[in-house]
mmCIF file of C-alpha atoms in Angstrom:
data_model
loop_
_atom_site.group_PDB
_atom_site.id
_atom_site.type_symbol
_atom_site.label_atom_id
_atom_site.label_comp_id
_atom_site.label_asym_id
_atom_site.label_seq_id
_atom_site.Cartn_x
_atom_site.Cartn_y
_atom_site.Cartn_z
ATOM 1 C CA MET A 27 1.092 31.913 -3.495
ATOM 2 C CA GLY A 28 -1.239 29.130 -4.645
ATOM 3 C CA PHE A 29 -0.826 25.892 -6.552
ATOM 4 C CA LEU A 30 0.281 26.074 -10.194
ATOM 5 C CA TYR A 31 -3.176 26.318 -11.776
ATOM 6 C CA GLN A 32 -3.594 25.539 -15.468
ATOM 7 C CA GLY A 33 -6.334 26.718 -17.844
ATOM 8 C CA GLU A 34 -9.987 27.383 -17.059
ATOM 9 C CA VAL A 35 -12.264 25.663 -14.562
ATOM 10 C CA ILE A 36 -13.208 22.163 -15.813
ATOM 11 C CA VAL A 37 -16.971 21.626 -15.832
ATOM 12 C CA SER A 38 -17.521 18.538 -18.010
ATOM 13 C CA ARG A 39 -16.976 14.873 -17.205
ATOM 14 C CA GLN A 40 -16.125 14.407 -20.896
ATOM 15 C CA ASN A 41 -13.047 16.584 -20.502
ATOM 16 C CA ARG A 42 -10.004 14.522 -21.569
ATOM 17 C CA ARG A 43 -8.212 14.976 -18.256
ATOM 18 C CA ILE A 44 -11.268 13.857 -16.296
ATOM 19 C CA VAL A 45 -11.768 10.827 -18.558
ATOM 20 C CA ASP A 46 -8.131 9.822 -17.980
ATOM 21 C CA LEU A 47 -8.487 10.376 -14.236
ATOM 22 C CA CYS A 48 -11.598 8.192 -13.963
ATOM 23 C CA LYS A 49 -9.914 5.391 -15.931
ATOM 24 C CA LEU A 50 -7.493 5.005 -13.020
ATOM 25 C CA GLU A 51 -10.292 3.440 -10.976
ATOM 26 C CA ASP A 52 -9.576 0.256 -12.983
ATOM 27 C CA ARG A 53 -6.543 -1.878 -12.095
ATOM 28 C CA LYS A 54 -5.694 -2.708 -15.710
ATOM 29 C CA ALA A 55 -5.696 0.972 -16.609
ATOM 30 C CA ARG A 56 -3.438 1.753 -13.643
ATOM 31 C CA GLN A 57 -1.000 -0.938 -14.687
ATOM 32 C CA ALA A 58 -1.032 0.157 -18.330
ATOM 33 C CA GLN A 59 -0.344 3.787 -17.452
ATOM 34 C CA LYS A 60 1.789 3.043 -14.368
ATOM 35 C CA ARG A 61 -0.192 5.730 -12.609
ATOM 36 C CA PHE A 62 -2.666 5.811 -9.717
ATOM 37 C CA ARG A 63 -5.024 8.283 -8.069
ATOM 38 C CA PHE A 64 -5.815 9.088 -4.461
ATOM 39 C CA ASP A 65 -8.108 11.553 -2.724
ATOM 40 C CA GLY A 66 -7.780 13.670 0.384
ATOM 41 C CA ILE A 67 -5.610 16.382 1.857
ATOM 42 C CA LYS A 68 -3.695 14.192 4.341
ATOM 43 C CA LEU A 69 -2.625 11.685 1.685
ATOM 44 C CA PHE A 70 -1.685 14.594 -0.581
ATOM 45 C CA CYS A 71 0.544 16.094 2.107
ATOM 46 C CA GLU A 72 2.095 12.693 2.877
ATOM 47 C CA ALA A 73 2.834 12.228 -0.831
ATOM 48 C CA VAL A 74 4.579 15.585 -1.075
ATOM 49 C CA GLU A 75 6.570 14.989 2.122
ATOM 50 C CA ARG A 76 7.685 11.516 0.921
ATOM 51 C CA GLU A 77 8.518 12.802 -2.589
ATOM 52 C CA VAL A 78 5.966 10.698 -4.453
ATOM 53 C CA PRO A 79 6.209 11.538 -8.201
ATOM 54 C CA LEU A 80 3.003 13.564 -8.659
ATOM 55 C CA VAL A 81 1.677 13.990 -12.200
ATOM 56 C CA CYS A 82 -1.052 16.534 -11.431
ATOM 57 C CA ILE A 83 -3.677 17.520 -8.862
ATOM 58 C CA PHE A 84 -7.361 18.405 -9.213
ATOM 59 C CA LEU A 85 -8.978 20.826 -6.782
ATOM 60 C CA ARG A 86 -12.616 21.574 -6.007
ATOM 61 C CA GLN A 87 -13.149 25.199 -7.001
ATOM 62 C CA GLY A 88 -15.065 26.138 -3.858
ATOM 63 C CA SER A 89 -12.555 24.446 -1.557
ATOM 64 C CA ALA A 90 -9.253 25.397 -3.213
ATOM 65 C CA HIS A 91 -8.321 28.113 -0.718
ATOM 66 C CA LYS A 92 -9.076 25.790 2.224
ATOM 67 C CA VAL A 93 -6.892 23.085 0.669
ATOM 68 C CA GLU A 94 -4.048 25.572 0.190
ATOM 69 C CA ALA A 95 -4.307 26.746 3.797
ATOM 70 C CA ARG A 96 -4.507 23.184 5.135
ATOM 71 C CA PHE A 97 -1.532 22.138 2.989
ATOM 72 C CA THR A 98 0.611 24.920 4.456
ATOM 73 C CA GLU A 99 -0.586 24.086 7.979
ATOM 74 C CA LEU A 100 0.325 20.388 7.658
ATOM 75 C CA THR A 101 3.590 20.696 5.706
ATOM 76 C CA GLY A 102 4.895 24.159 6.547
ATOM 77 C CA ARG A 103 5.340 24.735 2.815
ATOM 78 C CA SER A 104 3.843 27.178 0.354
ATOM 79 C CA PRO A 105 1.479 25.571 -2.209
ATOM 80 C CA ASP A 106 3.550 26.922 -5.096
ATOM 81 C CA THR A 107 6.413 24.588 -4.070
ATOM 82 C CA VAL A 108 4.362 21.638 -5.388
ATOM 83 C CA ILE A 109 5.873 21.338 -8.874
ATOM 84 C CA CYS A 110 3.037 19.758 -10.826
ATOM 85 C CA PRO A 111 0.054 21.159 -12.731
ATOM 86 C CA ALA A 112 -3.130 21.918 -10.788
ATOM 87 C CA TYR A 113 -6.605 21.985 -12.332
ATOM 88 C CA LEU A 114 -9.728 23.540 -10.867
ATOM 89 C CA LEU A 115 -12.956 21.539 -11.126
ATOM 90 C CA ALA A 116 -16.494 22.817 -10.735
ATOM 91 C CA ASP A 117 -17.843 21.739 -7.341
ATOM 92 C CA GLU A 118 -20.577 19.485 -8.760
ATOM 93 C CA LEU A 119 -18.157 17.677 -11.065
ATOM 94 C CA PHE A 120 -15.581 17.210 -8.322
ATOM 95 C CA ASP A 121 -18.157 15.760 -5.935
ATOM 96 C CA LYS A 122 -19.307 13.255 -8.575
ATOM 97 C CA ILE A 123 -15.849 11.837 -9.281
ATOM 98 C CA SER A 124 -14.406 11.983 -5.762
ATOM 99 C CA GLN A 125 -13.905 8.627 -4.021
ATOM 100 C CA GLU A 126 -14.542 10.158 -0.587
ATOM 101 C CA ASN A 127 -17.906 10.271 1.151
ATOM 102 C CA ALA A 128 -17.130 13.805 2.290
ATOM 103 C CA PRO A 129 -14.749 15.228 -0.343
ATOM 104 C CA GLU A 130 -11.933 17.312 1.113
ATOM 105 C CA GLY A 131 -11.246 19.105 -2.149
ATOM 106 C CA VAL A 132 -8.165 17.516 -3.709
ATOM 107 C CA ILE A 133 -7.528 14.510 -5.974
ATOM 108 C CA CYS A 134 -3.978 13.527 -6.927
ATOM 109 C CA VAL A 135 -2.515 11.506 -9.792
ATOM 110 C CA ALA A 136 0.938 10.003 -9.284
ATOM 111 C CA GLU A 137 3.317 7.667 -11.040
ATOM 112 C CA TYR A 138 3.945 4.180 -9.674
ATOM 113 C CA ILE A 139 6.559 4.309 -6.906
ATOM 114 C CA ASP A 140 9.067 1.993 -8.587
ATOM 115 C CA ARG A 141 11.939 2.878 -6.242
ATOM 116 C CA PHE A 142 10.080 1.135 -3.393
ATOM 117 C CA HIS A 143 7.567 -1.187 -5.067
ATOM 118 C CA LYS A 144 9.086 -3.855 -7.295
ATOM 119 C CA MET A 145 8.051 -6.984 -9.162
ATOM 120 C CA TYR A 146 10.570 -9.821 -8.966
ATOM 121 C CA ILE A 147 10.645 -13.041 -10.983
ATOM 122 C CA ILE A 148 12.019 -15.795 -8.749
ATOM 123 C CA LYS A 149 14.319 -18.403 -10.235
ATOM 124 C CA LYS A 150 15.236 -21.588 -8.368
ATOM 125 C CA GLU A 151 18.889 -20.652 -8.041
ATOM 126 C CA ASP A 152 18.138 -17.156 -6.737
ATOM 127 C CA GLU A 153 18.839 -15.801 -3.288
ATOM 128 C CA ILE A 154 16.777 -12.836 -2.190
ATOM 129 C CA ASP A 155 18.741 -9.876 -0.873
ATOM 130 C CA LEU A 156 16.749 -8.653 2.124
ATOM 131 C CA PRO A 157 17.512 -5.881 4.595
ATOM 132 C CA MET A 158 18.484 -6.718 8.146
ATOM 133 C CA GLY A 159 15.537 -6.937 10.481
ATOM 134 C CA PRO A 160 12.112 -8.568 10.331
ATOM 135 C CA VAL A 161 10.253 -9.232 7.070
ATOM 136 C CA LEU A 162 6.576 -10.103 6.558
ATOM 137 C CA LEU A 163 5.274 -12.110 3.605
ATOM 138 C CA LEU A 164 1.658 -12.277 2.395
ATOM 139 C CA GLU A 165 0.175 -15.117 0.330
ATOM 140 C CA SER A 166 -3.027 -14.414 -1.636
ATOM 141 C CA VAL A 167 -4.350 -11.709 0.719
ATOM 142 C CA ARG A 168 -7.047 -10.382 -1.587
ATOM 143 C CA ASP A 169 -8.809 -7.742 0.515
ATOM 144 C CA PRO A 170 -7.229 -4.327 -0.168
ATOM 145 C CA LEU A 171 -8.258 -3.140 3.314
ATOM 146 C CA ASN A 172 -6.251 -5.981 4.856
ATOM 147 C CA VAL A 173 -3.200 -5.283 2.694
ATOM 148 C CA GLY A 174 -3.403 -1.590 3.554
ATOM 149 C CA ALA A 175 -3.757 -2.323 7.271
ATOM 150 C CA VAL A 176 -0.730 -4.635 7.160
ATOM 151 C CA ILE A 177 1.379 -1.943 5.485
ATOM 152 C CA ARG A 178 0.385 0.637 8.090
ATOM 153 C CA SER A 179 1.045 -1.741 11.006
ATOM 154 C CA ALA A 180 4.367 -2.861 9.508
ATOM 155 C CA ALA A 181 5.610 0.715 9.351
ATOM 156 C CA ALA A 182 4.450 1.415 12.904
ATOM 157 C CA LEU A 183 5.978 -1.731 14.416
ATOM 158 C CA GLY A 184 9.298 -1.720 12.580
ATOM 159 C CA VAL A 185 9.032 -4.348 9.845
ATOM 160 C CA LYS A 186 11.583 -3.381 7.202
ATOM 161 C CA HIS A 187 10.221 -5.088 4.095
ATOM 162 C CA LEU A 188 7.051 -6.740 2.775
ATOM 163 C CA ILE A 189 6.942 -9.522 0.187
ATOM 164 C CA LEU A 190 3.600 -10.193 -1.512
ATOM 165 C CA SER A 191 2.494 -12.982 -3.805
ATOM 166 C CA GLU A 192 1.448 -11.763 -7.221
ATOM 167 C CA ASP A 193 -2.263 -12.362 -6.524
ATOM 168 C CA CYS A 194 -2.471 -10.147 -3.435
ATOM 169 C CA ALA A 195 -4.643 -7.032 -3.618
ATOM 170 C CA ASP A 196 -3.373 -4.137 -5.722
ATOM 171 C CA LEU A 197 -1.169 -1.722 -3.771
ATOM 172 C CA TYR A 198 -2.768 1.183 -5.616
ATOM 173 C CA HIS A 199 -6.390 0.194 -5.062
ATOM 174 C CA PRO A 200 -8.177 3.146 -3.407
ATOM 175 C CA LYS A 201 -9.029 1.032 -0.339
ATOM 176 C CA THR A 202 -5.398 -0.088 0.046
ATOM 177 C CA LEU A 203 -4.251 3.515 -0.134
ATOM 178 C CA ARG A 204 -6.844 4.674 2.363
ATOM 179 C CA ALA A 205 -6.042 1.900 4.857
ATOM 180 C CA ALA A 206 -2.250 2.202 4.518
ATOM 181 C CA MET A 207 -2.062 6.000 4.412
ATOM 182 C CA GLY A 208 1.401 7.571 4.073
ATOM 183 C CA PRO A 209 3.532 4.484 4.872
ATOM 184 C CA LEU A 210 2.554 2.971 1.507
ATOM 185 C CA PHE A 211 4.513 5.740 -0.206
ATOM 186 C CA SER A 212 7.868 4.675 1.278
ATOM 187 C CA MET A 213 7.554 1.056 2.486
ATOM 188 C CA PRO A 214 9.785 -1.333 0.479
ATOM 189 C CA ILE A 215 7.376 -3.882 -1.021
ATOM 190 C CA THR A 216 8.248 -6.667 -3.437
ATOM 191 C CA ARG A 217 5.742 -8.720 -5.417
ATOM 192 C CA VAL A 218 6.947 -12.161 -6.480
ATOM 193 C CA ASN A 219 5.598 -14.590 -9.041
ATOM 194 C CA ASP A 220 6.295 -17.603 -6.795
ATOM 195 C CA LEU A 221 6.095 -17.037 -3.033
ATOM 196 C CA THR A 222 7.057 -20.629 -2.187
ATOM 197 C CA ALA A 223 10.252 -20.254 -4.229
ATOM 198 C CA ALA A 224 10.873 -16.934 -2.473
ATOM 199 C CA VAL A 225 10.606 -18.623 0.931
ATOM 200 C CA GLU A 226 12.992 -21.361 -0.212
ATOM 201 C CA ALA A 227 15.444 -18.706 -1.352
ATOM 202 C CA ILE A 228 15.217 -16.897 1.997
ATOM 203 C CA THR A 229 15.748 -20.049 4.064
ATOM 204 C CA SER A 230 18.636 -21.160 1.838
ATOM 205 C CA GLY A 231 20.278 -17.868 2.735
ATOM 206 C CA GLY A 232 20.221 -18.846 6.415
ATOM 207 C CA ARG A 233 17.152 -17.001 7.673
ATOM 208 C CA ARG A 234 14.147 -18.571 9.371
ATOM 209 C CA VAL A 235 10.643 -18.223 7.918
ATOM 210 C CA PHE A 236 7.611 -19.063 10.060
ATOM 211 C CA ALA A 237 4.223 -19.985 8.627
ATOM 212 C CA ALA A 238 1.187 -18.582 10.441
ATOM 213 C CA ALA A 239 -0.638 -21.930 10.493
ATOM 214 C CA LEU A 240 -1.951 -24.484 12.961
ATOM 215 C CA ASP A 241 -0.440 -27.905 12.266
ATOM 216 C CA ASP A 242 1.220 -30.704 14.231
ATOM 217 C CA THR A 243 4.540 -28.851 14.448
ATOM 218 C CA ALA A 244 3.136 -25.409 15.250
ATOM 219 C CA VAL A 245 4.488 -23.551 18.258
ATOM 220 C CA ARG A 246 2.344 -21.146 20.264
ATOM 221 C CA LEU A 247 3.088 -17.474 19.674
ATOM 222 C CA GLY A 248 5.198 -16.157 22.546
ATOM 223 C CA GLU A 249 6.674 -19.514 23.547
ATOM 224 C CA MET A 250 9.626 -19.311 21.184
ATOM 225 C CA PRO A 251 11.724 -16.145 20.882
ATOM 226 C CA PHE A 252 12.139 -14.672 17.437
ATOM 227 C CA GLU A 253 15.599 -13.744 16.173
ATOM 228 C CA SER A 254 16.462 -10.475 14.438
ATOM 229 C CA GLY A 255 16.413 -11.868 10.903
ATOM 230 C CA ASP A 256 13.245 -13.958 11.188
ATOM 231 C CA CYS A 257 10.332 -13.698 8.755
ATOM 232 C CA VAL A 258 6.634 -14.595 9.037
ATOM 233 C CA VAL A 259 4.121 -15.556 6.327
ATOM 234 C CA ILE A 260 0.391 -14.724 6.541
ATOM 235 C CA GLY A 261 -2.104 -16.480 4.293
ATOM 236 C CA ASN A 262 -5.378 -15.884 2.485
ATOM 237 C CA GLU A 263 -8.344 -14.598 4.495
ATOM 238 C CA GLY A 264 -10.463 -17.706 3.909
ATOM 239 C CA HIS A 265 -8.061 -20.540 3.127
ATOM 240 C CA GLY A 266 -4.879 -19.677 4.989
ATOM 241 C CA LEU A 267 -1.513 -20.746 3.613
ATOM 242 C CA SER A 268 -1.007 -23.309 0.866
ATOM 243 C CA ASP A 269 0.452 -26.679 1.873
ATOM 244 C CA GLY A 270 3.511 -26.238 -0.331
ATOM 245 C CA LEU A 271 4.367 -22.913 1.237
ATOM 246 C CA ILE A 272 3.952 -24.276 4.785
ATOM 247 C CA ALA A 273 6.293 -27.132 3.898
ATOM 248 C CA ALA A 274 8.888 -24.652 2.622
ATOM 249 C CA CYS A 275 8.894 -22.728 5.912
ATOM 250 C CA THR A 276 11.178 -23.418 8.862
ATOM 251 C CA ARG A 277 8.279 -24.033 11.224
ATOM 252 C CA SER A 278 4.652 -23.092 11.847
ATOM 253 C CA ILE A 279 3.434 -20.712 14.525
ATOM 254 C CA TYR A 280 -0.095 -20.081 15.797
ATOM 255 C CA ILE A 281 -1.930 -17.372 17.719
ATOM 256 C CA PRO A 282 -3.789 -18.801 20.738
ATOM 257 C CA MET A 283 -7.505 -18.001 20.790
ATOM 258 C CA GLN A 284 -10.553 -18.873 22.865
ATOM 259 C CA ALA A 285 -12.362 -22.073 21.888
ATOM 260 C CA GLY A 286 -15.286 -21.635 19.518
ATOM 261 C CA THR A 287 -14.073 -18.343 18.016
ATOM 262 C CA GLU A 288 -13.482 -17.650 14.337
ATOM 263 C CA SER A 289 -9.973 -17.151 12.987
ATOM 264 C CA LEU A 290 -8.615 -13.627 13.200
ATOM 265 C CA ASN A 291 -8.809 -11.119 10.382
ATOM 266 C CA ALA A 292 -5.585 -11.248 8.313
ATOM 267 C CA GLY A 293 -4.687 -7.675 9.188
ATOM 268 C CA VAL A 294 -5.171 -8.268 12.928
ATOM 269 C CA ALA A 295 -3.218 -11.545 12.850
ATOM 270 C CA ALA A 296 -0.386 -9.843 10.985
ATOM 271 C CA ALA A 297 -0.246 -7.045 13.577
ATOM 272 C CA LEU A 298 0.009 -9.523 16.479
ATOM 273 C CA LEU A 299 2.750 -11.507 14.749
ATOM 274 C CA MET A 300 4.670 -8.381 13.792
ATOM 275 C CA TRP A 301 4.510 -7.144 17.386
ATOM 276 C CA GLU A 302 6.198 -10.342 18.579
ATOM 277 C CA LEU A 303 8.602 -10.281 15.650
ATOM 278 C CA CYS A 304 9.769 -6.743 16.345
ATOM 279 C CA LYS A 305 9.667 -6.382 20.135
#
Protein backbone atom coordinates (compact mmCIF):
# COMPACT_ATOMS: atom_id res chain seq x y z
CA MET A 1 0.00 0.00 0.00
CA GLY A 2 1.14 3.56 -0.74
CA PHE A 3 0.78 6.91 0.97
CA LEU A 4 -2.71 8.41 1.28
CA TYR A 5 -2.74 10.32 -2.01
CA GLN A 6 -5.27 13.11 -2.51
CA GLY A 7 -6.63 14.51 -5.79
CA GLU A 8 -4.83 14.86 -9.11
CA VAL A 9 -1.17 15.57 -9.80
CA ILE A 10 -0.35 19.23 -9.01
CA VAL A 11 1.34 20.98 -11.94
CA SER A 12 1.07 24.70 -11.16
CA ARG A 13 3.05 26.82 -8.72
CA GLN A 14 -0.10 28.93 -8.30
CA ASN A 15 -1.91 25.98 -6.74
CA ARG A 16 -3.11 27.05 -3.27
CA ARG A 17 -1.30 24.24 -1.49
CA ILE A 18 1.98 25.07 -3.22
CA VAL A 19 1.60 28.78 -2.44
CA ASP A 20 1.06 27.93 1.24
CA LEU A 21 4.03 25.56 1.21
CA CYS A 22 6.40 28.15 -0.28
CA LYS A 23 5.30 30.76 2.28
CA LEU A 24 6.89 28.57 4.96
CA GLU A 25 10.32 29.60 3.68
CA ASP A 26 9.74 32.86 5.61
CA ARG A 27 10.17 32.90 9.39
CA LYS A 28 7.22 35.24 10.00
CA ALA A 29 4.94 32.97 8.00
CA ARG A 30 6.15 29.93 9.96
CA GLN A 31 5.47 31.68 13.24
CA ALA A 32 2.04 32.89 12.12
CA GLN A 33 0.97 29.43 10.99
CA LYS A 34 2.96 27.52 13.63
CA ARG A 35 4.05 25.22 10.85
CA PHE A 36 7.36 24.43 9.14
CA ARG A 37 8.59 22.48 6.12
CA PHE A 38 11.52 20.15 5.58
CA ASP A 39 12.80 18.14 2.63
CA GLY A 40 14.33 14.70 2.30
CA ILE A 41 13.54 11.07 2.98
CA LYS A 42 15.74 10.66 6.09
CA LEU A 43 14.20 13.65 7.87
CA PHE A 44 10.75 12.39 6.86
CA CYS A 45 11.44 8.98 8.39
CA GLU A 46 12.89 10.56 11.55
CA ALA A 47 9.76 12.71 11.86
CA VAL A 48 7.47 9.71 11.60
CA GLU A 49 9.55 7.68 14.07
CA ARG A 50 9.59 10.56 16.60
CA GLU A 51 5.85 11.25 16.14
CA VAL A 52 6.21 14.77 14.76
CA PRO A 53 2.70 16.14 13.99
CA LEU A 54 2.73 16.00 10.17
CA VAL A 55 0.18 18.12 8.30
CA CYS A 56 0.81 16.74 4.81
CA ILE A 57 3.53 15.50 2.46
CA PHE A 58 4.32 16.33 -1.17
CA LEU A 59 5.93 13.72 -3.41
CA ARG A 60 7.68 14.01 -6.76
CA GLN A 61 5.56 12.03 -9.20
CA GLY A 62 8.49 10.25 -10.84
CA SER A 63 10.09 9.36 -7.51
CA ALA A 64 7.04 8.40 -5.43
CA HIS A 65 7.57 4.64 -5.65
CA LYS A 66 11.25 5.01 -4.68
CA VAL A 67 10.25 7.14 -1.68
CA GLU A 68 7.70 4.53 -0.60
CA ALA A 69 10.26 1.74 -0.88
CA ARG A 70 12.93 3.74 0.95
CA PHE A 71 10.44 4.67 3.69
CA THR A 72 9.63 1.01 4.31
CA GLU A 73 13.33 0.10 4.24
CA LEU A 74 14.26 2.74 6.84
CA THR A 75 11.25 2.44 9.17
CA GLY A 76 9.97 -1.09 8.65
CA ARG A 77 6.50 0.39 8.18
CA SER A 78 4.05 0.45 5.31
CA PRO A 79 3.56 3.92 3.74
CA ASP A 80 -0.18 3.78 4.38
CA THR A 81 0.51 3.95 8.15
CA VAL A 82 1.48 7.63 7.71
CA ILE A 83 -1.84 9.26 8.63
CA CYS A 84 -1.65 12.54 6.74
CA PRO A 85 -2.63 13.60 3.21
CA ALA A 86 -0.10 13.07 0.41
CA TYR A 87 -0.03 15.10 -2.80
CA LEU A 88 1.75 14.22 -6.03
CA LEU A 89 3.64 17.01 -7.79
CA ALA A 90 4.82 17.08 -11.38
CA ASP A 91 8.58 16.48 -11.48
CA GLU A 92 9.44 19.93 -12.87
CA LEU A 93 7.36 21.71 -10.24
CA PHE A 94 8.79 19.63 -7.41
CA ASP A 95 12.36 20.30 -8.50
CA LYS A 96 11.71 24.06 -8.60
CA ILE A 97 10.37 24.30 -5.05
CA SER A 98 12.61 21.72 -3.38
CA GLN A 99 15.25 23.10 -0.99
CA GLU A 100 17.67 20.27 -1.80
CA ASN A 101 20.36 20.40 -4.46
CA ALA A 102 19.51 16.84 -5.43
CA PRO A 103 15.82 16.39 -4.52
CA GLU A 104 15.03 13.02 -2.97
CA GLY A 105 11.33 13.24 -3.78
CA VAL A 106 9.51 14.22 -0.58
CA ILE A 107 8.67 17.51 1.15
CA CYS A 108 6.91 17.53 4.52
CA VAL A 109 4.84 20.13 6.36
CA ALA A 110 4.53 19.76 10.13
CA GLU A 111 3.14 21.65 13.08
CA TYR A 112 5.47 23.30 15.58
CA ILE A 113 6.66 20.74 18.14
CA ASP A 114 5.27 22.53 21.20
CA ARG A 115 5.68 19.55 23.54
CA PHE A 116 9.48 19.93 23.26
CA HIS A 117 10.07 23.49 22.06
CA LYS A 118 8.77 26.20 24.37
CA MET A 119 8.97 29.96 24.81
CA TYR A 120 9.33 31.10 28.41
CA ILE A 121 9.00 34.62 29.81
CA ILE A 122 11.44 34.96 32.71
CA LYS A 123 10.42 36.94 35.76
CA LYS A 124 12.92 37.97 38.43
CA GLU A 125 11.36 35.80 41.11
CA ASP A 126 11.26 32.71 38.89
CA GLU A 127 13.23 29.52 39.31
CA ILE A 128 13.69 27.41 36.21
CA ASP A 129 12.76 23.75 36.57
CA LEU A 130 15.48 21.87 34.71
CA PRO A 131 16.03 18.14 34.31
CA MET A 132 18.91 16.45 36.09
CA GLY A 133 22.07 16.36 34.04
CA PRO A 134 23.98 18.88 31.94
CA VAL A 135 22.32 21.85 30.22
CA LEU A 136 23.71 24.08 27.46
CA LEU A 137 22.65 27.70 26.94
CA LEU A 138 23.16 29.77 23.77
CA GLU A 139 23.25 33.58 23.65
CA SER A 140 22.60 35.27 20.29
CA VAL A 141 23.91 32.40 18.14
CA ARG A 142 22.53 33.63 14.83
CA ASP A 143 23.83 31.10 12.31
CA PRO A 144 21.22 28.35 11.82
CA LEU A 145 23.97 25.88 10.86
CA ASN A 146 25.64 26.46 14.23
CA VAL A 147 22.37 26.06 16.14
CA GLY A 148 21.61 22.87 14.23
CA ALA A 149 25.09 21.48 14.85
CA VAL A 150 24.78 22.21 18.57
CA ILE A 151 21.45 20.38 18.75
CA ARG A 152 22.89 17.34 16.98
CA SER A 153 26.01 17.27 19.18
CA ALA A 154 23.95 17.77 22.35
CA ALA A 155 21.83 14.73 21.56
CA ALA A 156 24.90 12.64 20.75
CA LEU A 157 26.86 13.63 23.87
CA GLY A 158 24.05 13.47 26.41
CA VAL A 159 23.02 17.06 27.11
CA LYS A 160 19.45 16.90 28.40
CA HIS A 161 18.16 20.40 27.65
CA LEU A 162 19.02 23.49 25.60
CA ILE A 163 18.11 27.06 26.54
CA LEU A 164 18.32 29.69 23.79
CA SER A 165 18.05 33.46 23.92
CA GLU A 166 15.16 34.81 21.91
CA ASP A 167 17.44 36.18 19.17
CA CYS A 168 19.12 32.87 18.33
CA ALA A 169 18.51 31.39 14.87
CA ASP A 170 15.08 29.94 14.17
CA LEU A 171 14.79 26.26 15.11
CA TYR A 172 12.69 25.66 12.00
CA HIS A 173 14.99 27.38 9.51
CA PRO A 174 15.80 24.87 6.74
CA LYS A 175 19.53 25.05 7.54
CA THR A 176 18.89 24.40 11.25
CA LEU A 177 16.78 21.38 10.37
CA ARG A 178 19.35 20.04 7.95
CA ALA A 179 22.24 20.45 10.41
CA ALA A 180 20.35 19.08 13.42
CA MET A 181 18.59 16.21 11.64
CA GLY A 182 16.29 13.99 13.73
CA PRO A 183 17.40 15.12 17.23
CA LEU A 184 15.67 18.48 16.67
CA PHE A 185 12.34 16.66 16.67
CA SER A 186 12.68 15.45 20.28
CA MET A 187 15.31 17.61 22.03
CA PRO A 188 13.80 19.73 24.84
CA ILE A 189 14.59 23.34 23.86
CA THR A 190 13.44 26.47 25.66
CA ARG A 191 13.67 30.00 24.28
CA VAL A 192 13.77 32.75 26.89
CA ASN A 193 13.23 36.48 26.60
CA ASP A 194 16.05 37.25 29.05
CA LEU A 195 18.97 34.81 29.15
CA THR A 196 20.79 36.70 31.92
CA ALA A 197 17.71 36.42 34.14
CA ALA A 198 17.51 32.73 33.24
CA VAL A 199 21.11 32.20 34.37
CA GLU A 200 20.38 34.06 37.62
CA ALA A 201 17.37 31.83 38.19
CA ILE A 202 19.44 28.68 37.57
CA THR A 203 22.24 29.72 39.93
CA SER A 204 19.75 30.77 42.61
CA GLY A 205 18.46 27.22 42.47
CA GLY A 206 21.90 25.93 43.46
CA ARG A 207 23.36 24.92 40.10
CA ARG A 208 26.59 26.22 38.60
CA VAL A 209 26.64 28.00 35.23
CA PHE A 210 29.93 28.51 33.40
CA ALA A 211 30.48 31.20 30.78
CA ALA A 212 32.57 30.20 27.76
CA ALA A 213 34.74 33.34 27.92
CA LEU A 214 38.35 34.35 28.46
CA ASP A 215 38.62 36.78 31.38
CA ASP A 216 40.75 37.21 34.50
CA THR A 217 38.84 34.52 36.41
CA ALA A 218 38.61 31.98 33.59
CA VAL A 219 39.75 28.43 34.24
CA ARG A 220 41.23 26.26 31.50
CA LEU A 221 38.91 23.56 30.18
CA GLY A 222 39.87 20.23 31.73
CA GLU A 223 41.52 21.68 34.83
CA MET A 224 38.34 21.80 36.88
CA PRO A 225 35.94 18.85 37.01
CA PHE A 226 32.34 19.51 36.11
CA GLU A 227 29.56 18.29 38.39
CA SER A 228 26.42 16.49 37.21
CA GLY A 229 24.14 19.52 37.35
CA ASP A 230 26.50 22.06 35.76
CA CYS A 231 25.54 24.24 32.80
CA VAL A 232 27.60 26.06 30.15
CA VAL A 233 26.78 29.18 28.11
CA ILE A 234 28.07 29.75 24.55
CA GLY A 235 27.96 33.21 22.99
CA ASN A 236 27.51 34.92 19.64
CA GLU A 237 29.78 33.88 16.77
CA GLY A 238 31.44 37.29 16.46
CA HIS A 239 31.05 39.01 19.82
CA GLY A 240 30.96 36.20 22.36
CA LEU A 241 28.96 36.58 25.56
CA SER A 242 27.59 39.86 26.88
CA ASP A 243 29.25 41.32 29.98
CA GLY A 244 26.06 41.14 32.03
CA LEU A 245 25.61 37.46 31.30
CA ILE A 246 29.25 36.66 32.16
CA ALA A 247 28.80 38.48 35.47
CA ALA A 248 25.70 36.40 36.22
CA CYS A 249 27.58 33.12 35.74
CA THR A 250 29.38 31.20 38.46
CA ARG A 251 32.71 31.37 36.66
CA SER A 252 34.25 31.59 33.20
CA ILE A 253 35.92 28.74 31.35
CA TYR A 254 38.08 28.81 28.23
CA ILE A 255 39.24 26.35 25.58
CA PRO A 256 43.04 26.40 25.17
CA MET A 257 44.21 27.08 21.62
CA GLN A 258 47.47 27.66 19.78
CA ALA A 259 48.73 31.25 19.72
CA GLY A 260 47.76 33.27 16.67
CA THR A 261 44.67 31.20 15.81
CA GLU A 262 41.14 32.51 15.41
CA SER A 263 38.44 31.65 17.94
CA LEU A 264 36.60 28.40 17.33
CA ASN A 265 33.32 28.15 15.48
CA ALA A 266 30.41 28.26 17.98
CA GLY A 267 29.28 24.77 17.06
CA VAL A 268 32.77 23.31 17.50
CA ALA A 269 33.32 25.13 20.81
CA ALA A 270 29.96 23.88 22.07
CA ALA A 271 30.85 20.29 21.15
CA LEU A 272 34.17 20.45 23.06
CA LEU A 273 32.51 21.93 26.14
CA MET A 274 29.66 19.44 26.04
CA TRP A 275 32.14 16.56 25.81
CA GLU A 276 33.79 17.71 29.04
CA LEU A 277 30.43 18.45 30.61
CA CYS A 278 29.05 14.99 29.91
CA LYS A 279 32.04 12.64 30.20
